[in-house]
Amino acid sequence: ALPSSHSYRGLTLVLTFLSYTSYHLSRKPISIVKSQLHPNCSALGPNPHNDSNSTTWCSWAPFDGDNYKELFGALDNAFLVAYAIGMFISGIFGERLPLRYYLSGGMVLSGLFTSLFGLGYFWDIHVLWYFIIVQVCNGLVQTTGWPAVVACVGNWFGKGKRGLIMGIWNSHTSVGNILGSLIAGAWVSSAWGLSFVVPGIIITAVGIICFFFLVEYPEDVDCSPPVHHVMTTSEKDPEAVTSNEGPLSLSGQSSVDHHSSSPKEPAEEPEAISFLGALRIPGVVEFSLCLLFAKLVSYTFLYWLPLYIVNVAHFGAKEAGDLSTLFDVGGILGGIFAGLISDYTGGRATTCCVMLVVAAPMLFLYNHVGQNGIGTSIAMLIVCGALVNGPYALITTAVSADLGTHESLKGNAKALSTVTAIIDGTGSVGAALGPLLAGLISPTGWNNVFYMLIAADVLACLLLARVVVKEARGWCGPMARQRGYVVT
């Protein structure tokens, strides 16, 4: 039975990785296509349709006016506000519906709405409300993804090395952004509609694959479920954590001495946790609010970095899209590094806080010297991507899974999807605010946009202060006892 269990775990990781890769792959094209919807027409010569010297003759209406940045911000906001609102509801449904149906159905619908945006090019649609409505619908259906994939992974994996495993697994976000940029860039200059249609087809195909092959629970295939937080010394779960020191209890990695009862029988079906009940889990509110500002920074880069590179470094649309993928390469490295360090130290909040503190001055440097040369730009993009996306990745994966199986739940692991949805839903409020604020602020200068991002990083760090202090006390206690001091 052991090889079978490992095989199913591997299959779950691969399928959920591909699923969320395709989700982000379908979100990325809008940031690449923006520069094509309102390009610098004067660089292409005079208007071939008449003798006018119009500088917007090659732009796609309704994005051909001087308010095009505000309209781009409205597009981003339509998707992200719908996503944020839908996420709070999605987790509740995810706990109560078959995850395989929920995930697959959401992916097929996401493919439909992503394709509909691109079909606006082939149908020659120039009505803003068409694109807004498609973005709203796509934002709602894409909320099926994150709670479902985290719950599936949480069902199969216990706590051992969770930060490292989920840090590597969470690279699907950056891989999806990179592939989305490359796929969208391949058609952005010739037929930008295909930049959406092709990703739409891909996410639909992956959704169909998940429908046939994804296994939701180990019990469904006669495998033993992992031990999340109820252990005895006689149990030998390779995924379980035996450390009982320090701040791990906040993340759900509590001492085995705190529990003497045996795990519930698999036949017993615990009730799904309520929304307010999930909020009462220690750490959920702090990490949720921190993610709000961390995701604000990450999604501002996701939606506006290619346009920033075009405007500041004066690259073409395809070249800017390709260069922006380096930010996501850094995000992969940052997520793995954050997971590894937090596993080793047991300090999820401290790891996030340190990376956020360092990210603030690096963002300032990137804005001022990041475009001085291609080598400098590459290095700064990778470093900034690691520091910005590292905390974001850690909170949405390992921290969410830790809190969703917290000791206060007393063996009820049915909170995974709800807790994940609360944390990511709160973060999605920031994801909606970031691109919107960037659209409003960018006409006053890109410097102001970066000042806004730096302020958000600082606020994210401050919101974790209480948790960091608690982790520090957890570390100081054992050290003081070893030196003979009395800790009160």
GROMACS .gro file of C-alpha atoms in nm:
model
  488
    1ALA     CA    1   0.000   0.000   0.000
    2LEU     CA    2   0.292   0.238   0.064
    3PRO     CA    3   0.407   0.271  -0.300
    4SER     CA    4   0.045   0.325  -0.401
    5SER     CA    5   0.011   0.606  -0.148
    6HIS     CA    6   0.326   0.777  -0.276
    7SER     CA    7   0.205   0.741  -0.633
    8TYR     CA    8  -0.126   0.906  -0.555
    9ARG     CA    9   0.050   1.184  -0.366
   10GLY     CA   10   0.272   1.247  -0.666
   11LEU     CA   11  -0.029   1.244  -0.899
   12THR     CA   12  -0.212   1.494  -0.675
   13LEU     CA   13   0.086   1.729  -0.673
   14VAL     CA   14   0.125   1.712  -1.052
   15LEU     CA   15  -0.243   1.761  -1.132
   16THR     CA   16  -0.296   2.046  -0.886
   17PHE     CA   17   0.028   2.206  -1.008
   18LEU     CA   18  -0.092   2.192  -1.369
   19SER     CA   19  -0.435   2.316  -1.265
   20TYR     CA   20  -0.317   2.634  -1.100
   21THR     CA   21  -0.048   2.687  -1.361
   22SER     CA   22  -0.327   2.704  -1.617
   23TYR     CA   23  -0.527   2.944  -1.396
   24HIS     CA   24  -0.240   3.193  -1.389
   25LEU     CA   25  -0.157   3.124  -1.751
   26SER     CA   26  -0.506   3.248  -1.840
   27ARG     CA   27  -0.477   3.560  -1.619
   28LYS     CA   28  -0.149   3.688  -1.756
   29PRO     CA   29  -0.240   3.781  -2.119
   30ILE     CA   30  -0.421   4.103  -2.023
   31SER     CA   31  -0.096   4.256  -1.894
   32ILE     CA   32   0.083   4.168  -2.219
   33VAL     CA   33  -0.194   4.286  -2.448
   34LYS     CA   34  -0.235   4.627  -2.279
   35SER     CA   35   0.058   4.776  -2.466
   36GLN     CA   36  -0.095   4.654  -2.794
   37LEU     CA   37  -0.439   4.798  -2.719
   38HIS     CA   38  -0.281   5.142  -2.690
   39PRO     CA   39   0.058   5.138  -2.868
   40ASN     CA   40   0.271   5.433  -2.978
   41CYS     CA   41   0.115   5.477  -3.321
   42SER     CA   42   0.347   5.762  -3.421
   43ALA     CA   43   0.636   5.513  -3.427
   44LEU     CA   44   0.450   5.317  -3.696
   45GLY     CA   45   0.423   5.614  -3.932
   46PRO     CA   46   0.127   5.815  -4.061
   47ASN     CA   47  -0.228   5.691  -4.050
   48PRO     CA   48  -0.270   5.467  -4.358
   49HIS     CA   49  -0.646   5.528  -4.364
   50ASN     CA   50  -0.627   5.906  -4.414
   51ASP     CA   51  -0.384   6.197  -4.406
   52SER     CA   52  -0.434   6.266  -4.037
   53ASN     CA   53  -0.134   6.266  -3.805
   54SER     CA   54  -0.334   6.103  -3.529
   55THR     CA   55  -0.117   5.926  -3.272
   56THR     CA   56  -0.391   5.681  -3.181
   57TRP     CA   57  -0.497   5.549  -3.521
   58CYS     CA   58  -0.359   5.201  -3.443
   59SER     CA   59  -0.513   5.176  -3.093
   60TRP     CA   60  -0.807   4.951  -3.017
   61ALA     CA   61  -1.118   5.147  -2.923
   62PRO     CA   62  -1.232   5.218  -2.656
   63PHE     CA   63  -0.872   5.223  -2.529
   64ASP     CA   64  -0.760   5.488  -2.780
   65GLY     CA   65  -0.827   5.792  -2.561
   66ASP     CA   66  -0.607   5.976  -2.316
   67ASN     CA   67  -0.778   5.792  -2.030
   68TYR     CA   68  -0.656   5.452  -2.150
   69LYS     CA   69  -0.466   5.384  -1.824
   70GLU     CA   70  -0.781   5.437  -1.621
   71LEU     CA   71  -0.969   5.200  -1.852
   72PHE     CA   72  -0.696   4.939  -1.815
   73GLY     CA   73  -0.728   4.982  -1.440
   74ALA     CA   74  -1.103   4.930  -1.469
   75LEU     CA   75  -1.046   4.602  -1.657
   76ASP     CA   76  -0.809   4.477  -1.391
   77ASN     CA   77  -1.040   4.591  -1.114
   78ALA     CA   78  -1.344   4.421  -1.268
   79PHE     CA   79  -1.165   4.087  -1.256
   80LEU     CA   80  -1.001   4.132  -0.917
   81VAL     CA   81  -1.300   4.274  -0.727
   82ALA     CA   82  -1.516   3.989  -0.856
   83TYR     CA   83  -1.240   3.748  -0.760
   84ALA     CA   84  -1.210   3.892  -0.409
   85ILE     CA   85  -1.586   3.882  -0.347
   86GLY     CA   86  -1.624   3.537  -0.496
   87MET     CA   87  -1.333   3.394  -0.298
   88PHE     CA   88  -1.507   3.439   0.038
   89ILE     CA   89  -1.801   3.237  -0.095
   90SER     CA   90  -1.592   2.988  -0.289
   91GLY     CA   91  -1.428   2.833   0.016
   92ILE     CA   92  -1.767   2.761   0.172
   93PHE     CA   93  -1.881   2.579  -0.143
   94GLY     CA   94  -1.546   2.404  -0.170
   95GLU     CA   95  -1.598   2.239   0.171
   96ARG     CA   96  -1.943   2.114   0.076
   97LEU     CA   97  -1.912   2.007  -0.291
   98PRO     CA   98  -1.699   1.737  -0.452
   99LEU     CA   99  -1.365   1.910  -0.513
  100ARG     CA  100  -1.308   1.733  -0.843
  101TYR     CA  101  -1.635   1.859  -0.991
  102TYR     CA  102  -1.589   2.203  -0.840
  103LEU     CA  103  -1.234   2.246  -0.972
  104SER     CA  104  -1.296   2.101  -1.317
  105GLY     CA  105  -1.616   2.297  -1.371
  106GLY     CA  106  -1.444   2.619  -1.271
  107MET     CA  107  -1.157   2.554  -1.511
  108VAL     CA  108  -1.386   2.488  -1.806
  109LEU     CA  109  -1.580   2.808  -1.736
  110SER     CA  110  -1.254   3.001  -1.693
  111GLY     CA  111  -1.145   2.879  -2.035
  112LEU     CA  112  -1.476   2.996  -2.182
  113PHE     CA  113  -1.456   3.351  -2.044
  114THR     CA  114  -1.085   3.388  -2.119
  115SER     CA  115  -1.157   3.293  -2.480
  116LEU     CA  116  -1.453   3.531  -2.497
  117PHE     CA  117  -1.222   3.823  -2.416
  118GLY     CA  118  -0.997   3.728  -2.707
  119LEU     CA  119  -1.291   3.673  -2.938
  120GLY     CA  120  -1.364   4.044  -2.899
  121TYR     CA  121  -1.073   4.095  -3.139
  122PHE     CA  122  -1.213   3.863  -3.406
  123TRP     CA  123  -1.570   3.990  -3.359
  124ASP     CA  124  -1.442   4.350  -3.379
  125ILE     CA  125  -1.600   4.452  -3.048
  126HIS     CA  126  -1.521   4.803  -2.925
  127VAL     CA  127  -1.768   4.832  -2.635
  128LEU     CA  128  -1.605   4.867  -2.293
  129TRP     CA  129  -1.889   4.693  -2.113
  130TYR     CA  130  -1.834   4.370  -2.308
  131PHE     CA  131  -1.478   4.341  -2.178
  132ILE     CA  132  -1.583   4.447  -1.828
  133ILE     CA  133  -1.859   4.184  -1.806
  134VAL     CA  134  -1.628   3.909  -1.935
  135GLN     CA  135  -1.368   4.007  -1.675
  136VAL     CA  136  -1.625   4.001  -1.394
  137CYS     CA  137  -1.750   3.655  -1.494
  138ASN     CA  138  -1.398   3.524  -1.529
  139GLY     CA  139  -1.303   3.662  -1.188
  140LEU     CA  140  -1.595   3.483  -1.024
  141VAL     CA  141  -1.532   3.141  -1.179
  142GLN     CA  142  -1.157   3.155  -1.117
  143THR     CA  143  -1.223   3.155  -0.742
  144THR     CA  144  -1.288   2.782  -0.769
  145GLY     CA  145  -0.918   2.716  -0.817
  146TRP     CA  146  -0.716   2.809  -0.511
  147PRO     CA  147  -0.935   2.669  -0.227
  148ALA     CA  148  -0.979   2.346  -0.423
  149VAL     CA  149  -0.612   2.279  -0.503
  150VAL     CA  150  -0.491   2.369  -0.151
  151ALA     CA  151  -0.758   2.146   0.002
  152CYS     CA  152  -0.658   1.856  -0.227
  153VAL     CA  153  -0.291   1.892  -0.137
  154GLY     CA  154  -0.377   1.932   0.232
  155ASN     CA  155  -0.583   1.612   0.221
  156TRP     CA  156  -0.278   1.415   0.104
  157PHE     CA  157   0.011   1.580   0.289
  158GLY     CA  158   0.077   1.627   0.658
  159LYS     CA  159   0.300   1.887   0.816
  160GLY     CA  160   0.653   1.754   0.763
  161LYS     CA  161   0.850   1.989   0.536
  162ARG     CA  162   0.522   2.151   0.436
  163GLY     CA  163   0.690   2.488   0.376
  164LEU     CA  164   0.948   2.341   0.136
  165ILE     CA  165   0.704   2.109  -0.044
  166MET     CA  166   0.441   2.379  -0.089
  167GLY     CA  167   0.707   2.638  -0.171
  168ILE     CA  168   0.820   2.426  -0.463
  169TRP     CA  169   0.462   2.337  -0.553
  170ASN     CA  170   0.357   2.702  -0.538
  171SER     CA  171   0.594   2.779  -0.824
  172HIS     CA  172   0.290   2.701  -1.040
  173THR     CA  173   0.193   3.067  -0.992
  174SER     CA  174   0.514   3.195  -1.147
  175VAL     CA  175   0.533   2.917  -1.405
  176GLY     CA  176   0.181   3.006  -1.515
  177ASN     CA  177   0.272   3.375  -1.538
  178ILE     CA  178   0.583   3.294  -1.742
  179LEU     CA  179   0.400   3.063  -1.982
  180GLY     CA  180   0.112   3.309  -2.006
  181SER     CA  181   0.355   3.587  -2.097
  182LEU     CA  182   0.531   3.378  -2.361
  183ILE     CA  183   0.209   3.245  -2.514
  184ALA     CA  184   0.043   3.587  -2.517
  185GLY     CA  185   0.361   3.745  -2.655
  186ALA     CA  186   0.365   3.507  -2.948
  187TRP     CA  187   0.046   3.662  -3.092
  188VAL     CA  188   0.027   4.005  -2.928
  189SER     CA  189   0.159   4.193  -3.231
  190SER     CA  190  -0.021   3.995  -3.500
  191ALA     CA  191  -0.361   3.890  -3.360
  192TRP     CA  192  -0.394   3.969  -2.989
  193GLY     CA  193  -0.719   3.776  -2.966
  194LEU     CA  194  -0.521   3.451  -2.984
  195SER     CA  195  -0.329   3.564  -2.675
  196PHE     CA  196  -0.651   3.487  -2.484
  197VAL     CA  197  -0.806   3.209  -2.692
  198VAL     CA  198  -0.503   2.976  -2.669
  199PRO     CA  199  -0.474   3.001  -2.288
  200GLY     CA  200  -0.851   2.951  -2.268
  201ILE     CA  201  -0.820   2.625  -2.460
  202ILE     CA  202  -0.530   2.512  -2.239
  203ILE     CA  203  -0.710   2.565  -1.907
  204THR     CA  204  -1.020   2.388  -2.042
  205ALA     CA  205  -0.812   2.086  -2.147
  206VAL     CA  206  -0.638   2.065  -1.807
  207GLY     CA  207  -0.977   2.089  -1.634
  208ILE     CA  208  -1.103   1.789  -1.829
  209ILE     CA  209  -0.790   1.592  -1.734
  210CYS     CA  210  -0.843   1.675  -1.365
  211PHE     CA  211  -1.204   1.562  -1.387
  212PHE     CA  212  -1.098   1.212  -1.489
  213PHE     CA  213  -0.782   1.162  -1.284
  214LEU     CA  214  -0.780   1.380  -0.967
  215VAL     CA  215  -0.830   1.189  -0.640
  216GLU     CA  216  -0.969   1.409  -0.364
  217TYR     CA  217  -0.912   1.199  -0.053
  218PRO     CA  218  -0.673   0.914   0.035
  219GLU     CA  219  -0.969   0.717   0.167
  220ASP     CA  220  -1.119   0.712  -0.183
  221VAL     CA  221  -0.840   0.478  -0.299
  222ASP     CA  222  -0.791   0.286   0.029
  223CYS     CA  223  -0.486   0.488   0.136
  224SER     CA  224  -0.422   0.609   0.490
  225PRO     CA  225  -0.475   0.983   0.540
  226PRO     CA  226  -0.184   1.190   0.677
  227VAL     CA  227  -0.180   1.299   1.040
  228HIS     CA  228  -0.228   1.676   1.050
  229HIS     CA  229  -0.214   1.764   1.417
  230VAL     CA  230  -0.318   1.465   1.629
  231MET     CA  231  -0.026   1.233   1.693
  232THR     CA  232   0.103   0.986   1.944
  233THR     CA  233   0.459   0.869   1.986
  234SER     CA  234   0.374   0.532   1.835
  235GLU     CA  235   0.256   0.678   1.506
  236LYS     CA  236   0.505   0.692   1.225
  237ASP     CA  237   0.388   0.938   0.964
  238PRO     CA  238   0.687   1.048   0.753
  239GLU     CA  239   0.508   1.376   0.686
  240ALA     CA  240   0.447   1.454   1.055
  241VAL     CA  241   0.643   1.708   1.255
  242THR     CA  242   0.763   1.601   1.600
  243SER     CA  243   0.911   1.931   1.713
  244ASN     CA  244   0.730   2.086   2.003
  245GLU     CA  245   0.929   2.402   2.042
  246GLY     CA  246   0.870   2.767   1.977
  247PRO     CA  247   0.613   2.941   1.766
  248LEU     CA  248   0.510   2.642   1.561
  249SER     CA  249   0.191   2.616   1.759
  250LEU     CA  250   0.063   2.929   1.585
  251SER     CA  251   0.101   2.753   1.253
  252GLY     CA  252  -0.068   2.444   1.381
  253GLN     CA  253   0.261   2.259   1.441
  254SER     CA  254   0.196   2.205   1.807
  255SER     CA  255   0.342   1.975   2.062
  256VAL     CA  256   0.229   1.617   2.065
  257ASP     CA  257   0.197   1.655   2.440
  258HIS     CA  258  -0.102   1.883   2.387
  259HIS     CA  259  -0.305   1.593   2.254
  260SER     CA  260  -0.358   1.261   2.414
  261SER     CA  261  -0.666   1.150   2.225
  262SER     CA  262  -0.645   0.927   1.921
  263PRO     CA  263  -0.744   1.040   1.572
  264LYS     CA  264  -1.106   1.020   1.471
  265GLU     CA  265  -1.217   0.724   1.270
  266PRO     CA  266  -1.224   0.789   0.894
  267ALA     CA  267  -1.589   0.699   0.893
  268GLU     CA  268  -1.673   0.999   1.108
  269GLU     CA  269  -1.746   1.297   0.885
  270PRO     CA  270  -1.677   1.625   1.071
  271GLU     CA  271  -1.888   1.928   0.996
  272ALA     CA  272  -1.745   2.207   0.780
  273ILE     CA  273  -1.633   2.506   0.984
  274SER     CA  274  -1.829   2.832   0.975
  275PHE     CA  275  -1.687   3.157   0.842
  276LEU     CA  276  -1.671   3.315   1.190
  277GLY     CA  277  -1.527   2.998   1.333
  278ALA     CA  278  -1.243   3.012   1.083
  279LEU     CA  279  -1.175   3.375   1.173
  280ARG     CA  280  -1.130   3.276   1.538
  281ILE     CA  281  -0.837   3.046   1.456
  282PRO     CA  282  -0.525   3.218   1.597
  283GLY     CA  283  -0.326   3.388   1.324
  284VAL     CA  284  -0.591   3.389   1.049
  285VAL     CA  285  -0.672   3.761   1.081
  286GLU     CA  286  -0.307   3.873   1.099
  287PHE     CA  287  -0.190   3.671   0.803
  288SER     CA  288  -0.500   3.765   0.602
  289LEU     CA  289  -0.439   4.138   0.646
  290CYS     CA  290  -0.067   4.097   0.576
  291LEU     CA  291  -0.151   3.915   0.254
  292LEU     CA  292  -0.382   4.201   0.154
  293PHE     CA  293  -0.084   4.437   0.122
  294ALA     CA  294   0.163   4.175   0.001
  295LYS     CA  295  -0.072   4.070  -0.279
  296LEU     CA  296  -0.136   4.435  -0.364
  297VAL     CA  297   0.233   4.466  -0.453
  298SER     CA  298   0.253   4.132  -0.635
  299TYR     CA  299  -0.053   4.189  -0.853
  300THR     CA  300   0.047   4.543  -0.940
  301PHE     CA  301   0.361   4.394  -1.092
  302LEU     CA  302   0.158   4.115  -1.252
  303TYR     CA  303  -0.071   4.358  -1.439
  304TRP     CA  304   0.148   4.665  -1.490
  305LEU     CA  305   0.513   4.554  -1.516
  306PRO     CA  306   0.514   4.498  -1.896
  307LEU     CA  307   0.360   4.841  -1.956
  308TYR     CA  308   0.609   4.998  -1.713
  309ILE     CA  309   0.898   4.841  -1.905
  310VAL     CA  310   0.754   4.966  -2.236
  311ASN     CA  311   0.714   5.322  -2.106
  312VAL     CA  312   1.042   5.350  -1.912
  313ALA     CA  313   1.285   5.123  -2.097
  314HIS     CA  314   1.116   5.172  -2.437
  315PHE     CA  315   1.105   4.805  -2.532
  316GLY     CA  316   0.848   4.661  -2.770
  317ALA     CA  317   0.540   4.477  -2.640
  318LYS     CA  318   0.683   4.128  -2.695
  319GLU     CA  319   1.027   4.215  -2.552
  320ALA     CA  320   0.870   4.376  -2.244
  321GLY     CA  321   0.651   4.071  -2.189
  322ASP     CA  322   0.949   3.838  -2.215
  323LEU     CA  323   1.157   4.052  -1.978
  324SER     CA  324   0.874   4.067  -1.723
  325THR     CA  325   0.892   3.687  -1.685
  326LEU     CA  326   1.214   3.733  -1.489
  327PHE     CA  327   1.008   3.878  -1.204
  328ASP     CA  328   0.825   3.544  -1.189
  329VAL     CA  329   1.152   3.350  -1.208
  330GLY     CA  330   1.251   3.538  -0.894
  331GLY     CA  331   0.910   3.452  -0.748
  332ILE     CA  332   0.981   3.079  -0.789
  333LEU     CA  333   1.313   3.114  -0.607
  334GLY     CA  334   1.160   3.334  -0.337
  335GLY     CA  335   0.875   3.090  -0.266
  336ILE     CA  336   1.113   2.796  -0.230
  337PHE     CA  337   1.356   2.996  -0.015
  338ALA     CA  338   1.077   3.125   0.212
  339GLY     CA  339   0.937   2.773   0.260
  340LEU     CA  340   1.279   2.623   0.334
  341ILE     CA  341   1.377   2.892   0.586
  342SER     CA  342   1.039   2.885   0.761
  343ASP     CA  343   1.058   2.505   0.793
  344TYR     CA  344   1.406   2.527   0.943
  345THR     CA  345   1.331   2.811   1.186
  346GLY     CA  346   0.964   2.742   1.253
  347GLY     CA  347   0.898   3.113   1.202
  348ARG     CA  348   0.651   3.163   0.920
  349ALA     CA  349   0.570   3.522   1.021
  350THR     CA  350   0.933   3.616   1.085
  351THR     CA  351   1.039   3.486   0.744
  352CYS     CA  352   0.767   3.692   0.576
  353CYS     CA  353   0.854   4.001   0.778
  354VAL     CA  354   1.226   3.992   0.697
  355MET     CA  355   1.162   3.949   0.324
  356LEU     CA  356   0.910   4.235   0.325
  357VAL     CA  357   1.154   4.464   0.505
  358VAL     CA  358   1.426   4.396   0.248
  359ALA     CA  359   1.181   4.425  -0.044
  360ALA     CA  360   1.099   4.792   0.028
  361PRO     CA  361   1.446   4.938  -0.050
  362MET     CA  362   1.492   4.696  -0.342
  363LEU     CA  363   1.174   4.830  -0.506
  364PHE     CA  364   1.310   5.183  -0.465
  365LEU     CA  365   1.639   5.083  -0.628
  366TYR     CA  366   1.468   4.902  -0.916
  367ASN     CA  367   1.266   5.211  -1.004
  368HIS     CA  368   1.572   5.436  -1.002
  369VAL     CA  369   1.852   5.217  -1.142
  370GLY     CA  370   1.675   4.909  -1.275
  371GLN     CA  371   1.662   5.040  -1.632
  372ASN     CA  372   2.027   5.152  -1.653
  373GLY     CA  373   2.126   4.841  -1.844
  374ILE     CA  374   1.989   4.503  -1.947
  375GLY     CA  375   2.211   4.322  -1.694
  376THR     CA  376   2.101   4.546  -1.408
  377SER     CA  377   1.738   4.512  -1.512
  378ILE     CA  378   1.757   4.132  -1.518
  379ALA     CA  379   1.924   4.111  -1.176
  380MET     CA  380   1.686   4.359  -1.013
  381LEU     CA  381   1.376   4.190  -1.155
  382ILE     CA  382   1.483   3.851  -1.017
  383VAL     CA  383   1.569   3.991  -0.674
  384CYS     CA  384   1.249   4.198  -0.649
  385GLY     CA  385   1.041   3.901  -0.767
  386ALA     CA  386   1.190   3.679  -0.496
  387LEU     CA  387   1.135   3.931  -0.217
  388VAL     CA  388   0.784   4.034  -0.325
  389ASN     CA  389   0.644   3.689  -0.408
  390GLY     CA  390   0.823   3.492  -0.134
  391PRO     CA  391   0.597   3.608   0.154
  392TYR     CA  392   0.291   3.595  -0.072
  393ALA     CA  393   0.369   3.234  -0.167
  394LEU     CA  394   0.439   3.127   0.191
  395ILE     CA  395   0.117   3.274   0.332
  396THR     CA  396  -0.110   3.134   0.061
  397THR     CA  397   0.035   2.782   0.087
  398ALA     CA  398   0.210   2.657   0.402
  399VAL     CA  399   0.056   2.915   0.638
  400SER     CA  400  -0.294   2.854   0.501
  401ALA     CA  401  -0.253   2.478   0.531
  402ASP     CA  402  -0.112   2.511   0.884
  403LEU     CA  403  -0.400   2.728   1.001
  404GLY     CA  404  -0.657   2.511   0.821
  405THR     CA  405  -0.543   2.216   1.033
  406HIS     CA  406  -0.479   2.414   1.353
  407GLU     CA  407  -0.485   2.233   1.688
  408SER     CA  408  -0.787   2.439   1.797
  409LEU     CA  409  -0.995   2.252   1.539
  410LYS     CA  410  -0.953   1.932   1.743
  411GLY     CA  411  -0.911   1.695   1.452
  412ASN     CA  412  -1.149   1.865   1.210
  413ALA     CA  413  -0.955   1.917   0.886
  414LYS     CA  414  -1.266   2.036   0.705
  415ALA     CA  415  -1.156   2.397   0.754
  416LEU     CA  416  -0.882   2.385   0.491
  417SER     CA  417  -1.085   2.525   0.206
  418THR     CA  418  -1.263   2.788   0.416
  419VAL     CA  419  -0.945   2.917   0.585
  420THR     CA  420  -0.762   2.922   0.250
  421ALA     CA  421  -1.048   3.117   0.094
  422ILE     CA  422  -1.055   3.371   0.379
  423ILE     CA  423  -0.681   3.434   0.361
  424ASP     CA  424  -0.664   3.446  -0.018
  425GLY     CA  425  -0.992   3.636  -0.041
  426THR     CA  426  -0.861   3.908   0.189
  427GLY     CA  427  -0.542   3.912  -0.013
  428SER     CA  428  -0.747   3.945  -0.329
  429VAL     CA  429  -0.890   4.272  -0.197
  430GLY     CA  430  -0.534   4.401  -0.210
  431ALA     CA  431  -0.488   4.242  -0.550
  432ALA     CA  432  -0.785   4.445  -0.671
  433LEU     CA  433  -0.666   4.767  -0.510
  434GLY     CA  434  -0.310   4.750  -0.642
  435PRO     CA  435  -0.376   4.759  -1.018
  436LEU     CA  436  -0.660   5.009  -0.964
  437LEU     CA  437  -0.435   5.245  -0.770
  438ALA     CA  438  -0.159   5.196  -1.025
  439GLY     CA  439  -0.399   5.301  -1.301
  440LEU     CA  440  -0.500   5.612  -1.109
  441ILE     CA  441  -0.150   5.707  -0.991
  442SER     CA  442   0.059   5.624  -1.300
  443PRO     CA  443  -0.050   5.938  -1.492
  444THR     CA  444   0.122   6.141  -1.218
  445GLY     CA  445   0.446   5.949  -1.267
  446TRP     CA  446   0.581   5.597  -1.211
  447ASN     CA  447   0.776   5.715  -0.906
  448ASN     CA  448   0.450   5.763  -0.719
  449VAL     CA  449   0.339   5.411  -0.809
  450PHE     CA  450   0.655   5.270  -0.652
  451TYR     CA  451   0.612   5.484  -0.340
  452MET     CA  452   0.267   5.330  -0.305
  453LEU     CA  453   0.413   4.978  -0.339
  454ILE     CA  454   0.684   5.049  -0.080
  455ALA     CA  455   0.424   5.179   0.166
  456ALA     CA  456   0.217   4.862   0.115
  457ASP     CA  457   0.522   4.645   0.190
  458VAL     CA  458   0.585   4.831   0.514
  459LEU     CA  459   0.221   4.797   0.623
  460ALA     CA  460   0.226   4.424   0.546
  461CYS     CA  461   0.527   4.388   0.772
  462LEU     CA  462   0.373   4.588   1.057
  463LEU     CA  463   0.056   4.377   1.056
  464LEU     CA  464   0.261   4.068   1.141
  465ALA     CA  465   0.436   4.236   1.434
  466ARG     CA  466   0.230   4.060   1.703
  467VAL     CA  467   0.286   3.718   1.549
  468VAL     CA  468   0.658   3.785   1.507
  469VAL     CA  469   0.684   3.882   1.875
  470LYS     CA  470   0.509   3.560   1.972
  471GLU     CA  471   0.748   3.359   1.759
  472ALA     CA  472   1.047   3.539   1.912
  473ARG     CA  473   0.923   3.458   2.262
  474GLY     CA  474   0.889   3.097   2.159
  475TRP     CA  475   1.254   3.093   2.055
  476CYS     CA  476   1.377   3.281   2.361
  477GLY     CA  477   1.204   3.045   2.604
  478PRO     CA  478   1.405   2.729   2.520
  479MET     CA  479   1.728   2.931   2.492
  480ALA     CA  480   1.677   3.082   2.836
  481ARG     CA  481   1.601   2.745   2.990
  482GLN     CA  482   1.918   2.601   2.841
  483ARG     CA  483   2.121   2.880   3.005
  484GLY     CA  484   1.955   2.835   3.343
  485TYR     CA  485   1.737   3.145   3.337
  486VAL     CA  486   1.381   3.143   3.468
  487VAL     CA  487   1.131   3.244   3.201
  488THR     CA  488   0.811   3.406   3.319
   0.00000   0.00000   0.00000
